[in-house]
CSV table of C-alpha atoms and ligand atoms in Angstrom, one decimal:
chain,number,residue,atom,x,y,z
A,1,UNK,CA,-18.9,29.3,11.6
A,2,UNK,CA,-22.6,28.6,12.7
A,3,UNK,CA,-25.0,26.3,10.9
A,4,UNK,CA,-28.0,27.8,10.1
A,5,UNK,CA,-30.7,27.5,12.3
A,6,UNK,CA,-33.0,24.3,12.5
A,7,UNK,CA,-35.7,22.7,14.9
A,8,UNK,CA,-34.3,20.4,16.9
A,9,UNK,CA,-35.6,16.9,17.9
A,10,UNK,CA,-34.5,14.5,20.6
A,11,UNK,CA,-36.9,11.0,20.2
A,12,UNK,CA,-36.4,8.4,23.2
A,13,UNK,CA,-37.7,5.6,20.7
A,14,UNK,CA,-37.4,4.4,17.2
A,15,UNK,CA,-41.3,4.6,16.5
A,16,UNK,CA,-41.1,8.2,17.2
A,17,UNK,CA,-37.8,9.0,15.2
A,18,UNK,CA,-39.6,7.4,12.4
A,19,UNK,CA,-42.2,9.7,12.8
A,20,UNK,CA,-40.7,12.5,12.7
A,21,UNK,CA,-38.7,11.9,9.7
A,22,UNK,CA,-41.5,10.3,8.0
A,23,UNK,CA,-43.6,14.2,9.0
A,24,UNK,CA,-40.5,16.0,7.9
A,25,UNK,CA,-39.1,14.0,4.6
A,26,UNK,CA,-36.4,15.8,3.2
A,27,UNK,CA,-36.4,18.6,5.4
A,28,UNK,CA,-34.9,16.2,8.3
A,29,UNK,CA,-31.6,15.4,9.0
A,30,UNK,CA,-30.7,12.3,11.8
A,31,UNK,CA,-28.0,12.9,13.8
A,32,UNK,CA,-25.4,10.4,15.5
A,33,UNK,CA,-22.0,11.6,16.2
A,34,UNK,CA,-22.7,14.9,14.4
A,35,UNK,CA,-18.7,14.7,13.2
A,36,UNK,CA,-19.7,15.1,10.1
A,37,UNK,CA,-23.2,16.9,9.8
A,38,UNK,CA,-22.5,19.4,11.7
A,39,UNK,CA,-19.5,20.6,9.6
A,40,UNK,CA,-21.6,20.0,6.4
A,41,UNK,CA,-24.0,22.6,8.3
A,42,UNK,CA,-21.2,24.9,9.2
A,43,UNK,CA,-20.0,24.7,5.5
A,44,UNK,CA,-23.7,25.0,4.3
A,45,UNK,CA,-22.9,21.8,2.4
A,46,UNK,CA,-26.5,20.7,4.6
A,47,UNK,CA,-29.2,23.0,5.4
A,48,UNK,CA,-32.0,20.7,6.9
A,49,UNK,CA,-34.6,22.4,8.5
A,50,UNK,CA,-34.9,19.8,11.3
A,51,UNK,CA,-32.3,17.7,12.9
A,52,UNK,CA,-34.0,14.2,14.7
A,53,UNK,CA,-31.5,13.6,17.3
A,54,UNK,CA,-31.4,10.1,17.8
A,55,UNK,CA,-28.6,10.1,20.5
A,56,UNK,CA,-31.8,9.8,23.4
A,57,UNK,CA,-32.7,6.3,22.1
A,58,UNK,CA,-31.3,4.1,24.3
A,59,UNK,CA,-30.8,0.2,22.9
A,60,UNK,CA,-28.5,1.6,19.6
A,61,UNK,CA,-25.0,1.1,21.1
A,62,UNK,CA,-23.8,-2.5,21.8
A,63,UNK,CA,-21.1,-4.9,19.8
A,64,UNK,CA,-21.8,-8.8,20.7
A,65,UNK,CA,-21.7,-11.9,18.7
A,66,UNK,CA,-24.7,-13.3,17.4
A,67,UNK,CA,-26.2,-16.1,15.6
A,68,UNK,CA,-22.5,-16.0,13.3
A,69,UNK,CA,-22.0,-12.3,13.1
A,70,UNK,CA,-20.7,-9.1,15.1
A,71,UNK,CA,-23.6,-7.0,15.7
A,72,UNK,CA,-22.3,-3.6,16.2
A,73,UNK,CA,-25.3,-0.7,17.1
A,74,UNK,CA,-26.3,1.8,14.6
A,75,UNK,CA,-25.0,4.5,17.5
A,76,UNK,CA,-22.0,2.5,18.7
A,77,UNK,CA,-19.2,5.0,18.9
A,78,UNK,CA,-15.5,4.6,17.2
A,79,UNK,CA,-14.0,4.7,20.7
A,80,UNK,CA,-16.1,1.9,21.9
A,81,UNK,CA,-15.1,-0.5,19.3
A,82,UNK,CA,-11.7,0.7,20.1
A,83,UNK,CA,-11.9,-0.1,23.6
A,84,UNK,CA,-13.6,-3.5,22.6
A,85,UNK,CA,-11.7,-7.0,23.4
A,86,UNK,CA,-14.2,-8.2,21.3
A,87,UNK,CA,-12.9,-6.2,18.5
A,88,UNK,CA,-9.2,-6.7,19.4
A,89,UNK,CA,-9.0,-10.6,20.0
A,90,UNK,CA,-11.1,-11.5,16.8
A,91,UNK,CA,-11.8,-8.6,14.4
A,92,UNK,CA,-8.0,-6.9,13.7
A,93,UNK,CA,-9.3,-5.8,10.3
A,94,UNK,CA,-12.2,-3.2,12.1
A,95,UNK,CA,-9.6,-2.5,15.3
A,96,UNK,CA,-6.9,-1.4,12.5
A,97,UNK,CA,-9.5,0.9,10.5
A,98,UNK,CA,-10.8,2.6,13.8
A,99,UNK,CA,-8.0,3.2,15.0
A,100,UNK,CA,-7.0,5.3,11.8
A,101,UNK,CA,-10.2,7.2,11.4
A,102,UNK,CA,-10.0,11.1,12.5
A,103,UNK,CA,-8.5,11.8,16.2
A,104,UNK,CA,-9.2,10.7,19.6
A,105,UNK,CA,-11.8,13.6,20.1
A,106,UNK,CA,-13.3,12.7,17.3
A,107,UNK,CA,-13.5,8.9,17.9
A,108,UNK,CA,-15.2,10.2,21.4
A,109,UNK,CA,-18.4,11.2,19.0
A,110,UNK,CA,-18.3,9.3,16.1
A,111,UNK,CA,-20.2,6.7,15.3
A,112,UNK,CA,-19.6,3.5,12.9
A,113,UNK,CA,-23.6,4.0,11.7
A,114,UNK,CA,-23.1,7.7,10.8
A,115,UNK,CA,-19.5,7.0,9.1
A,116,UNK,CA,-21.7,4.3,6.9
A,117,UNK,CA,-24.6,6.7,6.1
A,118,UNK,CA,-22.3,9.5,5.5
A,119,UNK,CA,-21.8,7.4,2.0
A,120,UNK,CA,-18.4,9.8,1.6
A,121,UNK,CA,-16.0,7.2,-0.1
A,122,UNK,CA,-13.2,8.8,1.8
A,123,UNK,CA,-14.4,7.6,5.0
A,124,UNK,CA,-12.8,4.4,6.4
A,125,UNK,CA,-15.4,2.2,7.3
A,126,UNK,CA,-17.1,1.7,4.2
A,127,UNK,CA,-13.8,-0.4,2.8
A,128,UNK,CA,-13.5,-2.4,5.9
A,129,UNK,CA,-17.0,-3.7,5.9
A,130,UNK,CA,-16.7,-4.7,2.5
A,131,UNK,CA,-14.3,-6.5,2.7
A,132,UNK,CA,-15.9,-8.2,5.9
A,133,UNK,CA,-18.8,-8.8,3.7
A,134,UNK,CA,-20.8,-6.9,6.4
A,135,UNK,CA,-24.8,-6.5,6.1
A,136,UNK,CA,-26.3,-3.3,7.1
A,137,UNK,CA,-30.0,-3.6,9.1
A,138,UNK,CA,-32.2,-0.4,7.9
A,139,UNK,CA,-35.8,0.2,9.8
A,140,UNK,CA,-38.0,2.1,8.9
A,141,UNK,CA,-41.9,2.1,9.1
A,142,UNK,CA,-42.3,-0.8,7.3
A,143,UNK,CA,-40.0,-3.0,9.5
A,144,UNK,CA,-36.1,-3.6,9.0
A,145,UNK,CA,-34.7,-4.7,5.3
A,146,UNK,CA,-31.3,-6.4,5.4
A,147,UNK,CA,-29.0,-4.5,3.0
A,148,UNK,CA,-25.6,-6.6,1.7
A,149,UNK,CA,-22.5,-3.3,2.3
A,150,UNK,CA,-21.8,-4.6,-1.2
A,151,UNK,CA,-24.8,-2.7,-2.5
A,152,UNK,CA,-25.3,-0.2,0.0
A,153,UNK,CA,-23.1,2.9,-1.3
A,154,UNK,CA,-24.5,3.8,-4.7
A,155,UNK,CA,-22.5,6.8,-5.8
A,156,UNK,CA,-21.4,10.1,-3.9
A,157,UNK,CA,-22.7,10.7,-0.7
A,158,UNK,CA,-25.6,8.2,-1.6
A,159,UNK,CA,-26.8,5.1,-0.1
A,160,UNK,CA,-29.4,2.5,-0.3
A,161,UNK,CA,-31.1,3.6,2.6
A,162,UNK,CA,-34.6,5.4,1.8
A,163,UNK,CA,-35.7,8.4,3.1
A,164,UNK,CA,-37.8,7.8,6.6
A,165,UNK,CA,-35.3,5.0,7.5
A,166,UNK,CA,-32.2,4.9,10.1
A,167,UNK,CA,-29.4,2.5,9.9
A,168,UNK,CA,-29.7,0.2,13.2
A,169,UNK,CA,-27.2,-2.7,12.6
A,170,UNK,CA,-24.0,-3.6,11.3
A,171,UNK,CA,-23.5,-7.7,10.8
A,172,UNK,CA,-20.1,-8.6,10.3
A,173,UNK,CA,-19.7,-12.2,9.5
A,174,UNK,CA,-17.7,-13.9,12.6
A,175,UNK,CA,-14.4,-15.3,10.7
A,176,UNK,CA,-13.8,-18.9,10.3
A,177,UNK,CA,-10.3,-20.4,12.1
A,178,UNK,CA,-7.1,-19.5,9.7
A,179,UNK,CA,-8.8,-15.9,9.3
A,180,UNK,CA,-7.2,-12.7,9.1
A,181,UNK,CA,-7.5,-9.1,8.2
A,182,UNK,CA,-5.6,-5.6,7.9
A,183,UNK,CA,-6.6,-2.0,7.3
A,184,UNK,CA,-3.7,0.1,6.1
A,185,UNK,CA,-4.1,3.7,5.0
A,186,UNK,CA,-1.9,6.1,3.8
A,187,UNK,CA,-2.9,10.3,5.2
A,188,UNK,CA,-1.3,13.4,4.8
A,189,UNK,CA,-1.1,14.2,8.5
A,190,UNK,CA,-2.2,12.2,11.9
A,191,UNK,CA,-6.5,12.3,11.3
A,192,UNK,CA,-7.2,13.5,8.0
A,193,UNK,CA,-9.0,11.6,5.6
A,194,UNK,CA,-7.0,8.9,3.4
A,195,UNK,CA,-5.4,9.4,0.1
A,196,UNK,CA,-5.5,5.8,-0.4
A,197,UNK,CA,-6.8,2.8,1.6
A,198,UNK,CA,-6.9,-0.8,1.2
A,199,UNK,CA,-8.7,-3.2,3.3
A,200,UNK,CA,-7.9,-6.8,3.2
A,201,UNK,CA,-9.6,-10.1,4.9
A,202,UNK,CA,-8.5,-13.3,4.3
A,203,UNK,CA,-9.6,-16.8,4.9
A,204,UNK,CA,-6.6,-20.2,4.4
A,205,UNK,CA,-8.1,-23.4,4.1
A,206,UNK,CA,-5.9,-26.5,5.5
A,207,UNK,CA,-3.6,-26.4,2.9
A,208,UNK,CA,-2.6,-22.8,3.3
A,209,UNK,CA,-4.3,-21.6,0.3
A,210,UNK,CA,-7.1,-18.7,0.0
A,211,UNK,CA,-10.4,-19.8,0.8
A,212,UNK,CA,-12.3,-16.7,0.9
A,213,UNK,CA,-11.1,-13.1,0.4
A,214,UNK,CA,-12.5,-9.6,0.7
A,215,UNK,CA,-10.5,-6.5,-0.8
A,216,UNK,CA,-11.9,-3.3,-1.2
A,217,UNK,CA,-10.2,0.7,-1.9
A,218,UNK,CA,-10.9,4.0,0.3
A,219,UNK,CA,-11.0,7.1,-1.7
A,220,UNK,CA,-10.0,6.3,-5.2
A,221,UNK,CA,-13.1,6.2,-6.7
A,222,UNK,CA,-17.0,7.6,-6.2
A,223,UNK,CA,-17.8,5.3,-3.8
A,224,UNK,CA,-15.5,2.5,-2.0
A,225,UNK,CA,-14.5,0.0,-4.5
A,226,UNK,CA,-14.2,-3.5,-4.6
A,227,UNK,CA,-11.3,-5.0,-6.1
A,228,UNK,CA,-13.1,-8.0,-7.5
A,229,UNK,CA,-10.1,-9.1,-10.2
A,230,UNK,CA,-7.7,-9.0,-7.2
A,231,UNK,CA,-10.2,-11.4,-4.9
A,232,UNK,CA,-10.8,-13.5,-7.6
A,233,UNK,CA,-7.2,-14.2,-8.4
A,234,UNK,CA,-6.2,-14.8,-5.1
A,235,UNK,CA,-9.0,-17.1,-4.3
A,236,UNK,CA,-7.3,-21.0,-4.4
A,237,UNK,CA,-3.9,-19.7,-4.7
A,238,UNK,CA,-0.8,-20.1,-2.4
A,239,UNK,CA,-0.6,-16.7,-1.8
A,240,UNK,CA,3.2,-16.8,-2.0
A,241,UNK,CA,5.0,-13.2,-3.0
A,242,UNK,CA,4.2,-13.7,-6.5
A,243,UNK,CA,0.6,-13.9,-6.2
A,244,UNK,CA,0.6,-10.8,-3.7
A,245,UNK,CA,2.6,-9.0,-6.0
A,246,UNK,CA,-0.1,-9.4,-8.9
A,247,UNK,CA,-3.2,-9.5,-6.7
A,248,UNK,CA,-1.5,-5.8,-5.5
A,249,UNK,CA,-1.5,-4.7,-9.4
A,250,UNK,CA,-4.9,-6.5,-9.9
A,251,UNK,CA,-6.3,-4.0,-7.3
A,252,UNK,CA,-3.6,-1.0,-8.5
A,253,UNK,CA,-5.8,-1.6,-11.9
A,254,UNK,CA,-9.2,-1.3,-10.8
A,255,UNK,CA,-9.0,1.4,-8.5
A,256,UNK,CA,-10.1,4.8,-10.2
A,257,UNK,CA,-8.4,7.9,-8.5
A,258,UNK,CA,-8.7,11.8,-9.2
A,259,UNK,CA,-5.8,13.7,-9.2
A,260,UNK,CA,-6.8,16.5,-6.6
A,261,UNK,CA,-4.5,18.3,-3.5
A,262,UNK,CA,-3.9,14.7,-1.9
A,263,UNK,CA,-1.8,13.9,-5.6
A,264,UNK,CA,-2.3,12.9,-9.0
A,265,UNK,CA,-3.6,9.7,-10.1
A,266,UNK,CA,-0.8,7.8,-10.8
A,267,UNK,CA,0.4,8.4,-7.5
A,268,UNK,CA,-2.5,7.0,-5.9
A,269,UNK,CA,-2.8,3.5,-8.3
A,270,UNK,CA,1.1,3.3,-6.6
A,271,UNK,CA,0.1,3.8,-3.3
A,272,UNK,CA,-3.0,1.3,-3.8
A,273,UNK,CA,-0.9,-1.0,-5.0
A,274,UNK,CA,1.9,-0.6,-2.2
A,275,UNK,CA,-1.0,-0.7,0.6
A,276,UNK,CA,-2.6,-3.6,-1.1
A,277,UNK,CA,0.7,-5.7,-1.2
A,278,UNK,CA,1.2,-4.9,2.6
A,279,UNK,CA,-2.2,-5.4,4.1
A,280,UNK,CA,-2.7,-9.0,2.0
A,281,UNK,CA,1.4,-9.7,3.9
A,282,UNK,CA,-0.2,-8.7,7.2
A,283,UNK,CA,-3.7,-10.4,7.2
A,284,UNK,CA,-2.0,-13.8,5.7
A,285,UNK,CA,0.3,-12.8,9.1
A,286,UNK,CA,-2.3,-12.2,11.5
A,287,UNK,CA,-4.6,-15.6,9.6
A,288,UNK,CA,-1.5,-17.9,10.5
A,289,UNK,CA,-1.7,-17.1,14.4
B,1,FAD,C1,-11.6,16.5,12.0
B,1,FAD,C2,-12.3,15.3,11.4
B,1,FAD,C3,-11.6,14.3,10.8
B,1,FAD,C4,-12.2,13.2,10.2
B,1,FAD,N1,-11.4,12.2,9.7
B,1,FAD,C5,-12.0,11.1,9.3
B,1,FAD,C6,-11.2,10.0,8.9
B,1,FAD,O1,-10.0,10.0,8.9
B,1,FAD,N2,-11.9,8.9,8.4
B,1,FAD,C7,-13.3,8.8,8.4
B,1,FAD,O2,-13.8,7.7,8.0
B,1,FAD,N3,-14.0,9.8,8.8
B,1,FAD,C8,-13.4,11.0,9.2
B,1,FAD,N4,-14.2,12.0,9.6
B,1,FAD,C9,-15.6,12.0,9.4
B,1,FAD,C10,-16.5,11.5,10.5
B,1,FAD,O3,-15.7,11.0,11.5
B,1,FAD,C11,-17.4,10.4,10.0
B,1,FAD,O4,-18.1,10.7,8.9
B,1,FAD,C12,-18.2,10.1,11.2
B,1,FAD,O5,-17.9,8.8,11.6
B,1,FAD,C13,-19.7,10.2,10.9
B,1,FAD,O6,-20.4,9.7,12.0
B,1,FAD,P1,-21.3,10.6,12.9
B,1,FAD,O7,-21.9,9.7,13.9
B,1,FAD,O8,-20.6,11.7,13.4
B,1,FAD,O9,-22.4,11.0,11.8
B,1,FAD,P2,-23.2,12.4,11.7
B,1,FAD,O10,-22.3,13.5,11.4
B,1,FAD,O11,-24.1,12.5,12.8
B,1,FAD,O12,-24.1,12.0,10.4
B,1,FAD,C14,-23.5,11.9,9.1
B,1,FAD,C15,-24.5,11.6,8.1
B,1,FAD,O13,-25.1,10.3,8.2
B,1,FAD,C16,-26.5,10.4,8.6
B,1,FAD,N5,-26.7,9.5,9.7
B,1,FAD,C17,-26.0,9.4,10.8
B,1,FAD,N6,-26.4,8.3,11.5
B,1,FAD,C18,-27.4,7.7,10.8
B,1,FAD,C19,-28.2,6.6,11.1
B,1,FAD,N7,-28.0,5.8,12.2
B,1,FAD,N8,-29.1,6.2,10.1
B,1,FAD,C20,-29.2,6.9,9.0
B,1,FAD,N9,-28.5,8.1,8.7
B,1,FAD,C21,-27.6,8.4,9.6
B,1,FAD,C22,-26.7,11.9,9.0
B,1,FAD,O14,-28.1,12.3,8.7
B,1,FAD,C23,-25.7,12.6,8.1
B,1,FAD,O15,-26.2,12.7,6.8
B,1,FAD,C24,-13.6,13.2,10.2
B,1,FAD,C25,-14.4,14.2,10.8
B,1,FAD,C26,-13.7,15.3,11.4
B,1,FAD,C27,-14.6,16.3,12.0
């Protein structure tokens, strides 16, 4: 199918994308990867009247360590953090949900700003940078505003970013020694979107219990959930198989599935539950290297 038709806009700055959607409002649509706009057009899901192309800016794609966080670009592409030794050597949890998102073609276009924006809780990333505790940097005219990922997704396909602004940044907290994380999803076929995801990072202190941990769900609920009971419980605990086992449940509990072609509910609380027991076993692995 073909979208509908719409002016297009290519800015080479920020200042100017900023105008354009501040001239356009709600009649303007940015676009990164276009992976999941353009569809949405196809579908006539989206119908914007103009699409500000921010692809032309140049500064948007990078991932570095800085002042105690990954920086990732607002326009950094899915492949590029894939092909990242940054990523690989010290971030498993964000090489693990990458990896797992959509096909290779895909990945190519993608990028880790527009999977954010999206605001679709069955995208991957959303999961995986809350459990990271990850801050996302929003500009607009009135300068950047720091957002916390925790409060960034506020219910279907809606974020905390105002209209006029474009997501720049993602900060990921850099991980303490004894840190690890996992991503583990379960899909109907190699690139379609998850049934059930859980992403897990953890944090041992000396004694080889939980310092810190971050657990949050991917697509079994309106937005990505955090499972809050099951980081609390964990947190100061051994986390020997009895505690995974219940901080698995703990999650299972507060996830909030709807039975649709992927399965019915119950089957997804299982499969949270499974995937939540399996990624806390492989980030307690990956913290003990
Ligand atoms: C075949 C296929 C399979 C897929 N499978 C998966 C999957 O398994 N997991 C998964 O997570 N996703 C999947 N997706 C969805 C897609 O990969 C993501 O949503 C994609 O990462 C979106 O990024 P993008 O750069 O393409 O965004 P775009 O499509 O360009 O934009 C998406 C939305 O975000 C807004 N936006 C984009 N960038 C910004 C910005 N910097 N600031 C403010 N707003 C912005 C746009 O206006 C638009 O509303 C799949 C897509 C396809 C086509």
């Amino acid at each position: 199918m073909i979208p509908p038709a719409f002016e297009y806009l290519r800015p080479k700055t920020i200042p100017e994308a900023l105008t354009f959607l501040e001239q356009y409002g709600d009649q303007a649509k940015i676009l990164s990867g276009g992976q999941s706009l353009i569809p949405m057009m196809k579908l006539r899901l989206a119908r914007p009247a103009y699409i500000v192309d921010i692809n032309r800016i140049s500064g948007l794609s990078y991932i570095k360590e800085e002042g105690g966080f990954l920086k990732i670009g607002g326009l950094t592409r899915e492949a590029e953090v894939e092909a990242s030794s940054l990523v690989r050597s010290k971030y498993p949890l964000l090489l693990d949900t990458t990896a797992v998102i959509a096909d290779p073609q895909v990945r190519n276009l993608a990028t880790v700003g527009g999977n954010l924006a999206h605001g679709d809780p069955a995208n991957d990333h959303p999961a995986a940078m809350m459990a990271l505790r990850a801050e996302i940097v929003a500009t607009g005219k009135k300068g950047e505003r720091v957002i916390p990922v925790e409060s960034f997704f506020v219910t279907l396909f809606t974020t905390a970013l105002q209209p006029g602004e474009i997501l720049t940044e993602i900060r990921v907290p850099s991980p303490p020694p004894r840190s690890g994380g996992a991503y583990l999803k379960v899909e109907r076929k190699v690139g379609d979107f998850a049934t059930a995801a859980v992403a897990v990072q953890l944090t041992l202190d000396d004694k080889g219990a939980v310092q810190k941990a971050g657990i949050a769900m991917t697509n079994v609920g309106p937005t990505p959930l955090k499972a809050r009971k099951a980081e609390d419980f964990l947190r100061g605990k051994k986390p020997d198989a009895s505690a995974i086992a219940q901080a698995a449940q703990l999650a299972a509990d507060e996830s909030q599935p709807s039975p649709d072609l992927r399965g019915p509910a119950e089957y997804k609380k299982g499969l949270v539950k499974e995937l939540a027991k399996r990624a806390i076993t492989r980030a307690l692995e990956r913290a003990g290297k």
